[in-house]
mmCIF file of C-alpha atoms in Angstrom:
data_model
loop_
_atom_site.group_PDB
_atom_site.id
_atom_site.type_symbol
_atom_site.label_atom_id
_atom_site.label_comp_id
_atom_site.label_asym_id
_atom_site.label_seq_id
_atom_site.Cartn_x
_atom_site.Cartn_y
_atom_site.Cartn_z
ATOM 1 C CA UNK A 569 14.184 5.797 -22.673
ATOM 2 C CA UNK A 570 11.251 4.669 -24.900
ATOM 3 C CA UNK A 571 10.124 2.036 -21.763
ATOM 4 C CA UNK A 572 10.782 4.712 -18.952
ATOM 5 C CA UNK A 573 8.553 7.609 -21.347
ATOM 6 C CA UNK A 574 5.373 4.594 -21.850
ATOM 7 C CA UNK A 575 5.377 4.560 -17.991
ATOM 8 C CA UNK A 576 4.682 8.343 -17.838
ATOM 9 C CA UNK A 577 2.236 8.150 -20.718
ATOM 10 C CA UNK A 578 0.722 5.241 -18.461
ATOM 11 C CA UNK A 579 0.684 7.272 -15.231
ATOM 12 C CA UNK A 580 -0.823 11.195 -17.298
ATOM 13 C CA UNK A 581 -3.463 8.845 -18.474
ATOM 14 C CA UNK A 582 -4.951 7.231 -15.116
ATOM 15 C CA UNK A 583 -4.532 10.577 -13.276
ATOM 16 C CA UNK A 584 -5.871 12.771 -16.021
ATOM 17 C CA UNK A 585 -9.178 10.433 -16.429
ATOM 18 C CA UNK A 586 -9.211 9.972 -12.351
ATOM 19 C CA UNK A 587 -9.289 14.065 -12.276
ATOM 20 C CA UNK A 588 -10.878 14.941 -15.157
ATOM 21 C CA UNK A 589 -13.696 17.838 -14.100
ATOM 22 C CA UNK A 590 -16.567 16.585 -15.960
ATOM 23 C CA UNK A 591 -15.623 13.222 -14.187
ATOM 24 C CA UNK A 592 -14.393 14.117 -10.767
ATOM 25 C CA UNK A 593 -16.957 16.679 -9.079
ATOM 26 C CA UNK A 594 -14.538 16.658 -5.549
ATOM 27 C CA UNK A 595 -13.731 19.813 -4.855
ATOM 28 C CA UNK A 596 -9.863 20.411 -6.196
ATOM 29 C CA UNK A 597 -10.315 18.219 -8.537
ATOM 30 C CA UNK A 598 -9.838 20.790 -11.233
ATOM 31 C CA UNK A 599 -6.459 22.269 -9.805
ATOM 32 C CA UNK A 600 -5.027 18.708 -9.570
ATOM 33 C CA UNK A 601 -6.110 18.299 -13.125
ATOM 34 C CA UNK A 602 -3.881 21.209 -14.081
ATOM 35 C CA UNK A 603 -1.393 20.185 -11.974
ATOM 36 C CA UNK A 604 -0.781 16.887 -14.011
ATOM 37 C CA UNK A 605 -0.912 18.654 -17.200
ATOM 38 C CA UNK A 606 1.948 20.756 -15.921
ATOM 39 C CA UNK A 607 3.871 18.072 -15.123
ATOM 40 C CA UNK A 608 3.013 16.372 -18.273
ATOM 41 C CA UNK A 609 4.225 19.131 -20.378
ATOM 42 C CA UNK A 610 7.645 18.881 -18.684
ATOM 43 C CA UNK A 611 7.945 15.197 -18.348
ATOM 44 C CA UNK A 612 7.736 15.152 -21.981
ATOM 45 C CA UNK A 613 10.056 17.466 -22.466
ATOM 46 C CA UNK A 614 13.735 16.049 -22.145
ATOM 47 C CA UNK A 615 15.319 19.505 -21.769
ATOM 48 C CA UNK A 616 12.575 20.383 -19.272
ATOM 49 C CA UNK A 617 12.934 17.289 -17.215
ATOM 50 C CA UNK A 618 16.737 17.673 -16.896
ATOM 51 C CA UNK A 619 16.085 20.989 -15.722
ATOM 52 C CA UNK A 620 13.617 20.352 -13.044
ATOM 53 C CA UNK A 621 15.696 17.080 -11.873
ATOM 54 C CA UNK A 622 18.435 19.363 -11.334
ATOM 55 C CA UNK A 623 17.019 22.000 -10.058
ATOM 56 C CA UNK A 624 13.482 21.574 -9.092
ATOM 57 C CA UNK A 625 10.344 23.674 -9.816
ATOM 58 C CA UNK A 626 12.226 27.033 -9.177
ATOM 59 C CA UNK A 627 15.060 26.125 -11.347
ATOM 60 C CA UNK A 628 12.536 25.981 -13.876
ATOM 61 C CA UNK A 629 10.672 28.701 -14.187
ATOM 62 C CA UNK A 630 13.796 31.011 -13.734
ATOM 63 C CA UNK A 631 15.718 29.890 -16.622
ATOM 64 C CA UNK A 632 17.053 26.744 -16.012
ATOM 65 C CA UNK A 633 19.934 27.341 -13.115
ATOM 66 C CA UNK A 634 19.668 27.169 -9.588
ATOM 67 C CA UNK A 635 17.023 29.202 -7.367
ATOM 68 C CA UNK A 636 17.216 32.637 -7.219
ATOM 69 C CA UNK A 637 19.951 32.569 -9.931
ATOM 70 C CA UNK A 638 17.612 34.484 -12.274
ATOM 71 C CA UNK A 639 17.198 33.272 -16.270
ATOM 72 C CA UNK A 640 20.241 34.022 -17.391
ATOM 73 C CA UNK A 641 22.075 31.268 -15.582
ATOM 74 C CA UNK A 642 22.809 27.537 -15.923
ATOM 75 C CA UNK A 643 23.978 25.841 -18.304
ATOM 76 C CA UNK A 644 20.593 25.686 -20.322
ATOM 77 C CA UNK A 645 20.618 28.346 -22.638
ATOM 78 C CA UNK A 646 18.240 29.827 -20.389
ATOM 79 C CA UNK A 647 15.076 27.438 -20.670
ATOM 80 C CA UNK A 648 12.180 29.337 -19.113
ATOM 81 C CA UNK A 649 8.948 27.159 -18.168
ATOM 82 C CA UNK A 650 5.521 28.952 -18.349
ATOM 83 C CA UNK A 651 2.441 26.314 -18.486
ATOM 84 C CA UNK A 652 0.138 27.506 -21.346
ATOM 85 C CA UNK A 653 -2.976 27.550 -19.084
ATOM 86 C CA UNK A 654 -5.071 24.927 -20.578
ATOM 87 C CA UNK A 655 -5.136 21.397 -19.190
ATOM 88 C CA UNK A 656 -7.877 20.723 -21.105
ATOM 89 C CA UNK A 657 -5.437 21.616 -24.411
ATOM 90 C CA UNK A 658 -3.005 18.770 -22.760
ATOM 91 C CA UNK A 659 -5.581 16.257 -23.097
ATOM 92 C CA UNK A 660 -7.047 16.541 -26.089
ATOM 93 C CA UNK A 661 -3.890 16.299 -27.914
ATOM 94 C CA UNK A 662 -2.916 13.675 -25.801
ATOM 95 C CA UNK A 663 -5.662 11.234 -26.527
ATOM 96 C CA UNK A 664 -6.192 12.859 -29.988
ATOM 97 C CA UNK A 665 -9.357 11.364 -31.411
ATOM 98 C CA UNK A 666 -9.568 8.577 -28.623
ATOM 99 C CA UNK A 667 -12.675 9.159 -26.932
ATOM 100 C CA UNK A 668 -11.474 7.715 -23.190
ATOM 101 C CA UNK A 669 -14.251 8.576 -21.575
ATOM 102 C CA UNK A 670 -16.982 6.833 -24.557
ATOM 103 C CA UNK A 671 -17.215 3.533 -22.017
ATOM 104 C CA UNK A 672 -15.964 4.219 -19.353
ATOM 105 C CA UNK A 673 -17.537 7.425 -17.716
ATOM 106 C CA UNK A 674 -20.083 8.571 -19.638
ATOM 107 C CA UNK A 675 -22.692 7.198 -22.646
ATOM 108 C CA UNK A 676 -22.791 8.241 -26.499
ATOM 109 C CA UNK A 677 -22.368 12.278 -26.982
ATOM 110 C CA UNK A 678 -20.877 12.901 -23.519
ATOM 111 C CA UNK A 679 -17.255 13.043 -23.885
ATOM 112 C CA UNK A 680 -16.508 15.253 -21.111
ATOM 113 C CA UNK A 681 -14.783 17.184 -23.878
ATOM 114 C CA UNK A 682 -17.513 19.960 -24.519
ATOM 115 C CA UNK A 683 -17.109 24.145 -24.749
ATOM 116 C CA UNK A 684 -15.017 23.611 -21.554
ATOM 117 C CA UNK A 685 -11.346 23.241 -24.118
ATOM 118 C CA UNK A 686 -11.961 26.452 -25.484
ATOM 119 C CA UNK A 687 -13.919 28.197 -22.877
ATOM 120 C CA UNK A 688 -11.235 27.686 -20.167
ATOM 121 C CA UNK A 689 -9.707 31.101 -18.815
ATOM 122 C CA UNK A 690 -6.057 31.398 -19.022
ATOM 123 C CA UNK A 691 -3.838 30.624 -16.113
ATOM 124 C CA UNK A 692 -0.343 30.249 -16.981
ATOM 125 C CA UNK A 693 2.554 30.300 -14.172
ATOM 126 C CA UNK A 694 2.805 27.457 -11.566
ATOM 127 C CA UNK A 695 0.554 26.842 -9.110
ATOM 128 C CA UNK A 696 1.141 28.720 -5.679
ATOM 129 C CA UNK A 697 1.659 25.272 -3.509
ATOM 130 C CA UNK A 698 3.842 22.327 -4.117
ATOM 131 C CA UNK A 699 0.759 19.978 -6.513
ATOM 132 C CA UNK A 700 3.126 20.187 -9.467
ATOM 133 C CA UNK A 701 6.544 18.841 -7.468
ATOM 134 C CA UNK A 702 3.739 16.432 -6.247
ATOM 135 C CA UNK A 703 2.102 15.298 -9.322
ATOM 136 C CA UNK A 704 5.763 15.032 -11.233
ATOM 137 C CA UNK A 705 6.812 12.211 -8.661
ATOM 138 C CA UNK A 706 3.424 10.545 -9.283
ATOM 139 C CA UNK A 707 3.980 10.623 -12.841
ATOM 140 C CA UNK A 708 7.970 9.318 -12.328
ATOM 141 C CA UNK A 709 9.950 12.630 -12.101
ATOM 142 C CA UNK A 710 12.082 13.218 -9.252
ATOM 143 C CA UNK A 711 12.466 16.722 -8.849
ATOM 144 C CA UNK A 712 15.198 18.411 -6.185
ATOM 145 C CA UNK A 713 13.897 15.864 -3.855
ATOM 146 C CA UNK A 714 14.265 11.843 -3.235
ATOM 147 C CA UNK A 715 12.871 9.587 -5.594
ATOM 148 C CA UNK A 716 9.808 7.982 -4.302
ATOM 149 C CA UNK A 717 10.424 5.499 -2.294
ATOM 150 C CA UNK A 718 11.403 1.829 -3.282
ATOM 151 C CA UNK A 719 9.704 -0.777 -1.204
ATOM 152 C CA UNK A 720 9.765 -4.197 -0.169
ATOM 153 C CA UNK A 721 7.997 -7.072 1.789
ATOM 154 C CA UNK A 722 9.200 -9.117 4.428
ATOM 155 C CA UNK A 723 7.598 -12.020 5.475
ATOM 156 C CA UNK A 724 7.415 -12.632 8.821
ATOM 157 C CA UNK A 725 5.939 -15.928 11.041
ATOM 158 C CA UNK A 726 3.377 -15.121 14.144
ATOM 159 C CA UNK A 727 5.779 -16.477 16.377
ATOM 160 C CA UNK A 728 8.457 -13.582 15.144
ATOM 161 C CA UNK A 729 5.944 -11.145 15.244
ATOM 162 C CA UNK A 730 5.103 -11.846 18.963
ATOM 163 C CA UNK A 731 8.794 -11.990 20.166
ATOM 164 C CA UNK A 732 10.106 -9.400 17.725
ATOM 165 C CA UNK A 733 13.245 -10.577 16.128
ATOM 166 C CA UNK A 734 16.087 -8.876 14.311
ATOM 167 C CA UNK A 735 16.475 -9.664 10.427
ATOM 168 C CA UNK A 736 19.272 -8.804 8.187
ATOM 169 C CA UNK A 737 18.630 -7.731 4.525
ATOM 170 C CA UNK A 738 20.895 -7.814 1.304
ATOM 171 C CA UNK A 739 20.321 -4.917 -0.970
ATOM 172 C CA UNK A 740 22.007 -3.222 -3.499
ATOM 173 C CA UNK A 741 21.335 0.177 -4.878
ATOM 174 C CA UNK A 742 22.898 1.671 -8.194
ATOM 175 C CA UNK A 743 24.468 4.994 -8.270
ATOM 176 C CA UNK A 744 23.951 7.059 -11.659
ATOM 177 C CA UNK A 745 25.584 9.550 -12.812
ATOM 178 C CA UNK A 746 22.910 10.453 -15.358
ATOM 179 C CA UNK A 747 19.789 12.390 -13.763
ATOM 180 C CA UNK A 748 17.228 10.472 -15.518
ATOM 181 C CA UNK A 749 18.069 7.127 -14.053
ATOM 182 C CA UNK A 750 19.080 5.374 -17.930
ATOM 183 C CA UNK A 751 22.015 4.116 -16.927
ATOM 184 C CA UNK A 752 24.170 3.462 -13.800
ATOM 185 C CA UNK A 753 27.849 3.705 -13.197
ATOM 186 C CA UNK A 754 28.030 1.301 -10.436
ATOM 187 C CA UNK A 755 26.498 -0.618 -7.810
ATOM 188 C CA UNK A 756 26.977 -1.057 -3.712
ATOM 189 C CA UNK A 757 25.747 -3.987 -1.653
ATOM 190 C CA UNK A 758 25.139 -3.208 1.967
ATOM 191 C CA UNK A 759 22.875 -5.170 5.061
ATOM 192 C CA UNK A 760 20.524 -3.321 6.409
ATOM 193 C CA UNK A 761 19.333 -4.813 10.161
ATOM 194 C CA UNK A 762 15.366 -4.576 10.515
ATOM 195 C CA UNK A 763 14.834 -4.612 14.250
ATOM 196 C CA UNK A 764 11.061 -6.174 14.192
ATOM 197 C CA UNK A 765 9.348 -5.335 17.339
ATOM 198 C CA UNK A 766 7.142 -7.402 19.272
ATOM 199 C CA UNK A 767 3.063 -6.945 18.091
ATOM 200 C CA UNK A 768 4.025 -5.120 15.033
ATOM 201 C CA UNK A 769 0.913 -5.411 12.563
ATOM 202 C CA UNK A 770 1.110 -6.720 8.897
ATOM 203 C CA UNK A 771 1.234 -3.217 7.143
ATOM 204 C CA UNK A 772 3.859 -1.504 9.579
ATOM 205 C CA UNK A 773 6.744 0.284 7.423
ATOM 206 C CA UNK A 774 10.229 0.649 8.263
ATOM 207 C CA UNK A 775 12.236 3.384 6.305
ATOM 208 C CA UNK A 776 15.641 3.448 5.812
ATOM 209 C CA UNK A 777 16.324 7.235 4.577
ATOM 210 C CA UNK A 778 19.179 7.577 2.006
ATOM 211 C CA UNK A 779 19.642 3.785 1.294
ATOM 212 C CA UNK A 780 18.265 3.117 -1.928
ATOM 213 C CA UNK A 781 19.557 4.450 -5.510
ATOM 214 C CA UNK A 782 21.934 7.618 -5.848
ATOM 215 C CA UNK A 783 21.094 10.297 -9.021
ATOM 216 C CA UNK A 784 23.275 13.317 -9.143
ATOM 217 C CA UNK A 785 21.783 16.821 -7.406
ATOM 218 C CA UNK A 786 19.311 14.905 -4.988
ATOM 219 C CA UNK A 787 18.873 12.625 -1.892
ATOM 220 C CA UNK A 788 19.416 9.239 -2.181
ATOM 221 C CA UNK A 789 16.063 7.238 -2.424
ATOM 222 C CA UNK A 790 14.961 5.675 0.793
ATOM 223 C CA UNK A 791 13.824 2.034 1.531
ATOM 224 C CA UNK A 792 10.810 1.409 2.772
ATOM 225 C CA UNK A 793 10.371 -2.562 4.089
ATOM 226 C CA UNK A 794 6.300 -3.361 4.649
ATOM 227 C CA UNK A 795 5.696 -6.219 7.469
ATOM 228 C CA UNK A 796 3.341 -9.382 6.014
ATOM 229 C CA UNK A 797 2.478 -12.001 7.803
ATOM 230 C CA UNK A 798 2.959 -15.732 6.902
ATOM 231 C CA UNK A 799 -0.325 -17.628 6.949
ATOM 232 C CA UNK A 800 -0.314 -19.979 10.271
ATOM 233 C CA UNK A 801 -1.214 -23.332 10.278
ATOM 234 C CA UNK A 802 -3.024 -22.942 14.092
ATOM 235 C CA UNK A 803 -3.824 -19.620 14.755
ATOM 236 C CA UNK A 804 -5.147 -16.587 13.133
ATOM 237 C CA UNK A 805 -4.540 -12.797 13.910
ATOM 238 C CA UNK A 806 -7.096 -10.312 14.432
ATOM 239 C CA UNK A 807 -5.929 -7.031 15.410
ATOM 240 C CA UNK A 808 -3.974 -7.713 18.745
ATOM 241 C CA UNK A 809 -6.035 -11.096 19.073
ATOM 242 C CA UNK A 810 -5.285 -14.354 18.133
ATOM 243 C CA UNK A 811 -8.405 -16.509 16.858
ATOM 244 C CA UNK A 812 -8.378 -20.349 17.536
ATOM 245 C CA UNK A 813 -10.468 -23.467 16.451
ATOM 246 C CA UNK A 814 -11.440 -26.646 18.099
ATOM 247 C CA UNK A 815 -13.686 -28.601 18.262
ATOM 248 C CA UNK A 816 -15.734 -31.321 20.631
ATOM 249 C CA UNK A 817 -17.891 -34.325 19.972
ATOM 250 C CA UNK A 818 -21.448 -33.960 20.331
ATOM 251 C CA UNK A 819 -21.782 -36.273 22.967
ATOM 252 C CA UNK A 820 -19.680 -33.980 25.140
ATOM 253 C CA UNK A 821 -21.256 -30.848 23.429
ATOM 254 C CA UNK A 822 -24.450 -31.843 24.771
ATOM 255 C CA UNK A 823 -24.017 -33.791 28.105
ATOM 256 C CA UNK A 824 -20.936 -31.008 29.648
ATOM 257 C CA UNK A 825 -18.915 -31.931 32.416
ATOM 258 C CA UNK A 826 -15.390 -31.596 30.376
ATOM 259 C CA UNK A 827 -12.759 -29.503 29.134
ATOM 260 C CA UNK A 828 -10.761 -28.175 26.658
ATOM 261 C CA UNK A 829 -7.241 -27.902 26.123
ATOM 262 C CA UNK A 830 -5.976 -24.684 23.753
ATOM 263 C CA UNK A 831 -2.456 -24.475 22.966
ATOM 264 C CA UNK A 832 -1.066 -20.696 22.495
ATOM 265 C CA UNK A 833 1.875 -18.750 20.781
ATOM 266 C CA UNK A 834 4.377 -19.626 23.734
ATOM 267 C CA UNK A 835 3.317 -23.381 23.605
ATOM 268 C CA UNK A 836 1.604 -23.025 27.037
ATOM 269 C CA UNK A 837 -1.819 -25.220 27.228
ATOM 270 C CA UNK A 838 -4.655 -23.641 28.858
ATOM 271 C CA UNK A 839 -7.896 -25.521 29.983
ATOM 272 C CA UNK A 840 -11.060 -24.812 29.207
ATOM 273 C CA UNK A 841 -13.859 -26.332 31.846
ATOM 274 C CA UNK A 842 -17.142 -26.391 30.113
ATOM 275 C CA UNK A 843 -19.768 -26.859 32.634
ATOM 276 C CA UNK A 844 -22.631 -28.904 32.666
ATOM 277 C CA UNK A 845 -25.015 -26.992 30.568
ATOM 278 C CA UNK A 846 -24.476 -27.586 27.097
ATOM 279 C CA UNK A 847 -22.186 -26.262 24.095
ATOM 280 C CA UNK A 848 -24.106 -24.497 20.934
ATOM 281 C CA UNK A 849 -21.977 -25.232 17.676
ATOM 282 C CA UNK A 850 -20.000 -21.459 17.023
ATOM 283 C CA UNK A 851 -19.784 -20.960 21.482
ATOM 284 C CA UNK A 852 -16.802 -18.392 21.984
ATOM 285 C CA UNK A 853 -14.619 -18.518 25.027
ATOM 286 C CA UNK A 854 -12.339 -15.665 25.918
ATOM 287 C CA UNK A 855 -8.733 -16.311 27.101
ATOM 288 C CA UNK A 856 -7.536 -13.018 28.555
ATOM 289 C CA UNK A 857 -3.672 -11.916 28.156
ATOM 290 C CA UNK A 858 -2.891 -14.949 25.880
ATOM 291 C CA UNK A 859 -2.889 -12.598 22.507
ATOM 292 C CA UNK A 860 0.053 -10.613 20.891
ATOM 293 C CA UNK A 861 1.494 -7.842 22.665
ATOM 294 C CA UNK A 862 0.416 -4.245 22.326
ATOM 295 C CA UNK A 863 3.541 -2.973 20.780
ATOM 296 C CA UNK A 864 2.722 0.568 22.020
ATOM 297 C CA UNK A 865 1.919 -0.573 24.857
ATOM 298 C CA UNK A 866 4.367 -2.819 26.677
ATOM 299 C CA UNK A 867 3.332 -5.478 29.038
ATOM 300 C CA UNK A 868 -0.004 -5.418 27.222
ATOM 301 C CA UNK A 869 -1.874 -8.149 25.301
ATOM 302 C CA UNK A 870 -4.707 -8.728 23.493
ATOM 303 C CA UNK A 871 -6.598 -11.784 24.176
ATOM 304 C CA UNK A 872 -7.194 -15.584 22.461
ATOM 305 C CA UNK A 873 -10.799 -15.720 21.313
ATOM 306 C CA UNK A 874 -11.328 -19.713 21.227
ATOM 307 C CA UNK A 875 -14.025 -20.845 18.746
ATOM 308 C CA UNK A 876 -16.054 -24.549 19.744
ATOM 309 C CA UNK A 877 -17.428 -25.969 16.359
ATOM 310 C CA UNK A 878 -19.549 -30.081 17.432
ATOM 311 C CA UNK A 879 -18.707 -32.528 15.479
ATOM 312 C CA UNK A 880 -21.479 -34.233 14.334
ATOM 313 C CA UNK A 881 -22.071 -38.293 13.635
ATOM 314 C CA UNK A 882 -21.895 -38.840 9.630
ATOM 315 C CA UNK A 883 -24.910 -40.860 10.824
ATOM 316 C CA UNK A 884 -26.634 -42.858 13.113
ATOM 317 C CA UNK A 885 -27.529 -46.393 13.659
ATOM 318 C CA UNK A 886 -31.601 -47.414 14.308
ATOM 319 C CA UNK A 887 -31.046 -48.038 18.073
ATOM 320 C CA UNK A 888 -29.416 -44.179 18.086
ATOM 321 C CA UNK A 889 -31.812 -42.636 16.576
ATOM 322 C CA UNK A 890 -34.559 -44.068 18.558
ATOM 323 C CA UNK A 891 -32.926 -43.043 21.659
ATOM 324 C CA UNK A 892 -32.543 -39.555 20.457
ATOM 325 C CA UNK A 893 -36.245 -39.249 19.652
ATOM 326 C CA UNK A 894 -36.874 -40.446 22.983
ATOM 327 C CA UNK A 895 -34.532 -38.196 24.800
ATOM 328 C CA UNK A 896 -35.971 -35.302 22.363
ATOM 329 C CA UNK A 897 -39.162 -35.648 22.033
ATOM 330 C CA UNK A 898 -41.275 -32.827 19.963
#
């Protein structure tokens, strides 16, 4: 209880500074900053907490039973939520005589904590739109909805993400009996089967609603599995291209008349002619259709963008050098 209470403490204090009004000038910054106080006040508040896991923001401010069901009902001795008005009341006694904002915000006699405490009109009752369900899952309450969603990475090679490929995933989720999350009755493995699609980015999310963890009164959390990319030892994604780098000697950089062979995702080798004019050090060559596929769009591709780096002599002998002078005169 004591860990799960220091990570709402943790989460009230890096929204409340991030909103604070004499801080945040954005306009609704001052609502959301009421909003979190709200949800402080009942995150703090074991009875409170229950009631709103249970039953949600309605549940709350009728007394503690379900919607609609009026004060009188539930089995909470008809608990009846009414924020006090002042979020500014909320944060002084939360950071007492801690002066947060001392370093961090502002310099010496401008603690954002001026006539604005007591000068704030009242206004009690819960906002009109759905901030405080909002800012109670930021802060680690669940409400009559999910629980936010739990998410992991898979790693995928560039070679899966061009193809697309299926992958199967272990995971086990706990089912509680207890609202809060303290403690859980029992746990179920299951594979889930992520069906990776060809030219998926590193970022793409695939959710898998009602998977996760079970609490009592609300949806089962969802899983939410984020595509990254394993580093390549060839290539390099950009977007729907794929970057590659050679490189030729100078003699050939200078004199033409060759070419260059690039290998690609599929193991195909394309040539590259390079004429007879000459190669600058950084030259890029476009290979059209040879980059992942558009996975919106299928049949398309992006492109391979080829990248010609010289390599230079360490040095060069007396005879060399006078034969470059002569060839290059100034």
């Amino acid at each position: 209880i004591n860990a799960e209470y220091g990570v709402i403490k943790k989460a009230y204090r890096k929204l409340a500074l991030k909103y604070h009004p004499d801080k945040n000038k954005d306009p609704g910054a001052e609502e959301k900053f009421k909003e979190i106080a709200e949800a402080f006040e009942v995150l703090n508040d074991p009875e409170k907490r229950q009631i709103f896991d249970q039953y949600g923001e309605e549940g709350l401010k009728g007394g503690g039973g379900p919607p609609g069901s009026g004060p009188s009902s539930g089995n909470f001795n008809g608990t009846h939520f009414t924020f006090h008005g002042n979020p500014f009341a909320t944060f002084s006694s939360f950071f007492g005589d801690e002066d947060p904002f001392q370093s961090a915000f502002f310099g010496p006699n401008m603690s954002g904590m001026g006539p604005n405490i007591s000068g704030m009109p009242n206004m009690g009752g819960f906002p009109s739109g759905p901030g405080m369900s909002t800012m109670f899952q930021q802060m680690g309450g669940g409400g009559s909805s999910s629980r936010t969603p739990a998410e992991k990475e898979v790693y995928l090679t560039l070679e899966e993400l061009y193809q697309g490929c299926t992958k199967k995933m272990k995971i086990t989720r706990s089912i509680f009996q207890d609202p809060h999350g303290l403690s859980a009755s029992r746990q179920e493995e299951k594979i889930l089967t992520l069906d990776i699609k060809p030219g998926w980015k590193e970022g793409t999310k695939m959710t898998f609603n009602n998977e996760g963890d079970v609490y009592p009164g609300k949806k089962a959390q969802d899983i939410v599995f984020i595509v990254r990319q394993k580093p390549h030892s060839v290539f390099t994604r950009e977007g729907n291209d794929i970057l590659y780098n050679t490189q030729i000697p100078l003699g050939d950089a200078l004199c033409g008349n060759t070419e260059i062979v690039v290998p690609t995702i599929t193991k195909e080798k394309i040539p590259i002619p390079i004429g007879d004019s000459t190669v600058k050090p950084g030259s890029k060559r476009k290979i059209k259709g040879y980059g992942m596929p558009l996975s919106k769009i299928p049949g398309q591709y992006g492109d391979m963008l080829v990248t010609i780096n010289v390599e230079f002599p360490d040095k060069l002998s007396p005879q060399q050098k006078s034969a470059v002078r002569e060839m290059f005169p100034k």
